[in-house]
PDB file of C-alpha atoms in Angstrom:
ATOM      1  CA  MET A1278     -23.024 -48.771 -34.677  1.00 43.00           C
ATOM      2  CA  PHE A1279     -25.415 -49.660 -31.953  1.00 48.00           C
ATOM      3  CA  ILE A1280     -23.437 -53.602 -31.305  1.00 48.00           C
ATOM      4  CA  HIS A1281     -20.782 -52.591 -29.513  1.00 48.00           C
ATOM      5  CA  GLY A1282     -22.960 -50.469 -27.024  1.00 60.00           C
ATOM      6  CA  TYR A1283     -25.418 -53.527 -26.005  1.00 62.00           C
ATOM      7  CA  ARG A1284     -23.209 -56.340 -25.799  1.00 62.00           C
ATOM      8  CA  GLY A1285     -25.273 -58.981 -27.173  1.00 65.00           C
ATOM      9  CA  LYS A1286     -28.547 -57.940 -25.625  1.00 74.00           C
ATOM     10  CA  LYS A1287     -30.636 -55.737 -27.939  1.00 78.00           C
ATOM     11  CA  PRO A1288     -32.785 -53.427 -26.361  1.00 80.00           C
ATOM     12  CA  ARG A1289     -36.676 -53.649 -26.664  1.00 85.00           C
ATOM     13  CA  TYR A1290     -36.946 -49.995 -27.825  1.00 89.00           C
ATOM     14  CA  LEU A1291     -34.835 -47.673 -29.595  1.00 89.00           C
ATOM     15  CA  GLY A1292     -36.284 -44.283 -30.328  1.00 94.00           C
ATOM     16  CA  ILE A1293     -34.849 -40.924 -31.694  1.00 96.00           C
ATOM     17  CA  SER A1294     -36.436 -37.749 -31.010  1.00 97.00           C
ATOM     18  CA  THR A1295     -35.181 -33.567 -31.555  1.00 97.00           C
ATOM     19  CA  ARG A1296     -36.151 -30.571 -29.540  1.00 95.00           C
ATOM     20  CA  ALA A1297     -35.419 -27.056 -30.058  1.00 94.00           C
ATOM     21  CA  GLU A1298     -33.781 -25.464 -26.923  1.00 91.00           C
ATOM     22  CA  GLY A1299     -32.868 -22.043 -26.357  1.00 86.00           C
ATOM     23  CA  HIS A1300     -29.154 -22.248 -27.028  1.00 89.00           C
ATOM     24  CA  TYR A1301     -28.418 -25.692 -28.795  1.00 94.00           C
ATOM     25  CA  PHE A1302     -30.562 -28.175 -30.845  1.00 96.00           C
ATOM     26  CA  ALA A1303     -30.976 -31.952 -29.345  1.00 97.00           C
ATOM     27  CA  VAL A1304     -31.192 -34.942 -30.884  1.00 97.00           C
ATOM     28  CA  VAL A1305     -32.226 -37.432 -27.858  1.00 97.00           C
ATOM     29  CA  ILE A1306     -31.477 -41.188 -27.824  1.00 95.00           C
ATOM     30  CA  GLN A1307     -33.468 -43.270 -25.851  1.00 95.00           C
ATOM     31  CA  ASP A1308     -33.653 -46.985 -25.931  1.00 92.00           C
ATOM     32  CA  LYS A1309     -35.177 -49.767 -23.421  1.00 92.00           C
ATOM     33  CA  GLY A1310     -32.355 -51.803 -22.577  1.00 89.00           C
ATOM     34  CA  ILE A1311     -30.314 -53.256 -19.667  1.00 90.00           C
ATOM     35  CA  GLY A1312     -29.533 -49.849 -18.490  1.00 91.00           C
ATOM     36  CA  MET A1313     -26.600 -48.712 -16.268  1.00 92.00           C
ATOM     37  CA  ASN A1314     -26.144 -48.935 -12.698  1.00 94.00           C
ATOM     38  CA  ALA A1315     -24.796 -45.957 -10.516  1.00 95.00           C
ATOM     39  CA  GLU A1316     -20.873 -46.965 -10.965  1.00 94.00           C
ATOM     40  CA  LYS A1317     -21.185 -47.277 -14.734  1.00 92.00           C
ATOM     41  CA  ARG A1318     -23.358 -43.848 -14.975  1.00 94.00           C
ATOM     42  CA  ARG A1319     -20.414 -42.369 -12.920  1.00 93.00           C
ATOM     43  CA  HIS A1320     -18.127 -43.723 -15.091  1.00 91.00           C
ATOM     44  CA  ILE A1321     -19.874 -42.394 -18.891  1.00 92.00           C
ATOM     45  CA  ARG A1322     -20.217 -38.972 -17.029  1.00 93.00           C
ATOM     46  CA  GLY A1323     -16.775 -38.473 -15.923  1.00 90.00           C
ATOM     47  CA  ILE A1324     -15.428 -39.385 -19.670  1.00 90.00           C
ATOM     48  CA  LEU A1325     -17.754 -37.134 -21.014  1.00 92.00           C
ATOM     49  CA  GLN A1326     -17.235 -34.169 -18.581  1.00 88.00           C
ATOM     50  CA  THR A1327     -13.405 -34.319 -18.233  1.00 77.00           C
ATOM     51  CA  PRO A1328     -11.756 -31.745 -20.017  1.00 66.00           C
ATOM     52  CA  GLU A1329      -8.358 -32.655 -19.757  1.00 63.00           C
ATOM     53  CA  ASN A1330      -7.186 -35.956 -20.584  1.00 57.00           C
ATOM     54  CA  PRO A1331     -10.285 -37.910 -20.450  1.00 54.00           C
ATOM     55  CA  GLU A1332      -8.581 -41.050 -21.674  1.00 57.00           C
ATOM     56  CA  ASP A1333      -7.218 -41.011 -17.787  1.00 56.00           C
ATOM     57  CA  GLU A1334     -10.868 -41.819 -16.846  1.00 52.00           C
ATOM     58  CA  LEU A1335     -10.876 -44.640 -19.479  1.00 55.00           C
ATOM     59  CA  ARG A1336      -8.443 -46.409 -17.391  1.00 53.00           C
ATOM     60  CA  SER A1337      -9.359 -45.604 -14.350  1.00 51.00           C
ATOM     61  CA  ASN A1338     -12.540 -47.751 -14.844  1.00 49.00           C
ATOM     62  CA  GLU A1339     -11.471 -50.830 -12.950  1.00 53.00           C
ATOM     63  CA  GLY A1340     -13.775 -53.959 -13.532  1.00 54.00           C
ATOM     64  CA  GLU A1341     -14.719 -52.777 -17.025  1.00 51.00           C
ATOM     65  CA  GLU A1342     -13.146 -53.720 -20.070  1.00 51.00           C
ATOM     66  CA  PRO A1343     -10.583 -51.358 -21.380  1.00 49.00           C
ATOM     67  CA  THR A1344     -12.591 -50.085 -24.264  1.00 48.00           C
ATOM     68  CA  SER A1345     -15.691 -49.334 -22.263  1.00 62.00           C
ATOM     69  CA  GLY A1346     -17.096 -45.814 -23.320  1.00 76.00           C
ATOM     70  CA  ILE A1347     -14.460 -45.256 -26.063  1.00 83.00           C
ATOM     71  CA  GLY A1348     -16.708 -44.825 -28.770  1.00 86.00           C
ATOM     72  CA  LEU A1349     -18.996 -42.326 -26.864  1.00 89.00           C
ATOM     73  CA  LEU A1350     -15.796 -40.318 -25.929  1.00 91.00           C
ATOM     74  CA  ASN A1351     -14.502 -40.361 -29.792  1.00 91.00           C
ATOM     75  CA  VAL A1352     -18.054 -39.093 -30.881  1.00 93.00           C
ATOM     76  CA  HIS A1353     -18.069 -36.543 -28.302  1.00 95.00           C
ATOM     77  CA  GLN A1354     -14.772 -35.173 -28.684  1.00 93.00           C
ATOM     78  CA  ARG A1355     -15.603 -34.920 -32.373  1.00 95.00           C
ATOM     79  CA  LEU A1356     -18.440 -32.746 -31.806  1.00 95.00           C
ATOM     80  CA  GLN A1357     -17.046 -30.426 -29.561  1.00 94.00           C
ATOM     81  CA  LEU A1358     -13.881 -30.205 -32.045  1.00 94.00           C
ATOM     82  CA  THR A1359     -16.609 -29.018 -34.574  1.00 94.00           C
ATOM     83  CA  PHE A1360     -19.039 -27.534 -32.652  1.00 93.00           C
ATOM     84  CA  GLY A1361     -17.296 -26.207 -29.528  1.00 93.00           C
ATOM     85  CA  ALA A1362     -17.031 -27.246 -26.125  1.00 93.00           C
ATOM     86  CA  GLU A1363     -20.353 -26.523 -24.824  1.00 93.00           C
ATOM     87  CA  TYR A1364     -21.951 -29.124 -27.241  1.00 96.00           C
ATOM     88  CA  GLY A1365     -21.597 -32.874 -27.412  1.00 96.00           C
ATOM     89  CA  LEU A1366     -22.696 -35.905 -26.071  1.00 96.00           C
ATOM     90  CA  HIS A1367     -24.696 -35.614 -22.367  1.00 96.00           C
ATOM     91  CA  LEU A1368     -26.026 -39.115 -20.717  1.00 96.00           C
ATOM     92  CA  VAL A1369     -29.362 -37.894 -19.412  1.00 96.00           C
ATOM     93  CA  GLN A1370     -30.386 -40.694 -17.298  1.00 96.00           C
ATOM     94  CA  SER A1371     -29.718 -44.357 -17.088  1.00 96.00           C
ATOM     95  CA  VAL A1372     -32.314 -47.041 -15.063  1.00 96.00           C
ATOM     96  CA  PRO A1373     -30.913 -50.686 -14.501  1.00 95.00           C
ATOM     97  CA  ASP A1374     -33.447 -52.949 -16.437  1.00 91.00           C
ATOM     98  CA  GLU A1375     -35.350 -49.879 -18.010  1.00 93.00           C
ATOM     99  CA  GLY A1376     -32.898 -47.902 -20.236  1.00 93.00           C
ATOM    100  CA  THR A1377     -30.865 -45.254 -21.215  1.00 94.00           C
ATOM    101  CA  GLN A1378     -31.371 -41.702 -22.476  1.00 97.00           C
ATOM    102  CA  PHE A1379     -28.738 -39.809 -24.405  1.00 96.00           C
ATOM    103  CA  GLU A1380     -28.516 -35.840 -25.963  1.00 97.00           C
ATOM    104  CA  VAL A1381     -26.395 -34.805 -28.613  1.00 97.00           C
ATOM    105  CA  ARG A1382     -26.235 -31.351 -28.252  1.00 96.00           C
ATOM    106  CA  LEU A1383     -25.827 -29.219 -31.137  1.00 96.00           C
ATOM    107  CA  PRO A1384     -25.499 -25.647 -32.282  1.00 94.00           C
ATOM    108  CA  TYR A1385     -28.933 -23.991 -32.797  1.00 85.00           C
ATOM    109  CA  MET A1386     -29.778 -21.183 -35.037  1.00 74.00           C
ATOM    110  CA  THR A1387     -33.023 -19.051 -36.214  1.00 62.00           C
ATOM    111  CA  SER A1388     -33.401 -18.447 -39.669  1.00 65.00           C
ATOM    112  CA  GLU A1389     -32.817 -14.769 -38.651  1.00 68.00           C
ATOM    113  CA  GLU A1390     -29.770 -15.629 -37.092  1.00 65.00           C
ATOM    114  CA  ALA A1391     -28.667 -17.491 -39.935  1.00 62.00           C
ATOM    115  CA  HIS A1392     -29.081 -14.567 -42.123  1.00 61.00           C
ATOM    116  CA  HIS A1393     -26.599 -12.602 -40.320  1.00 60.00           C
ATOM    117  CA  VAL A1394     -23.802 -15.338 -40.771  1.00 56.00           C
ATOM    118  CA  PRO A1395     -20.784 -13.910 -42.860  1.00 59.00           C
ATOM    119  CA  VAL A1396     -20.201 -15.996 -46.202  1.00 58.00           C
ATOM    120  CA  ASN A1397     -16.583 -17.013 -46.705  1.00 59.00           C
ATOM    121  CA  ASP A1398     -16.018 -16.883 -50.578  1.00 60.00           C
ATOM    122  CA  ASP A1399     -12.565 -17.669 -50.513  1.00 57.00           C
TER     123      ASP A1399
END
């Protein structure tokens, strides 16, 4: 899963943690690897924030491989189709030669809210 994103240079650290926010649950994925420059961050954020035809953003990234970001977009779109447009992948930060941090945002319900969810017995 991670091999494609690292392109031959593995990070020194890969961590996964979680936290509950007011309206979503965050799975935080952080590495200490090569990071991204400003242009690459802009490109990835553009892919993840383009609601209409994000594939256009994939094609418009000159100088990058044509598949750059397609795996992130695939995961992001699947999360949004399953849970809604406010959820999915978010690039939190990335610093060249220091690393990158992403959040996977998922719906969050308290145990009290879950008791009020109707059950479909069809």
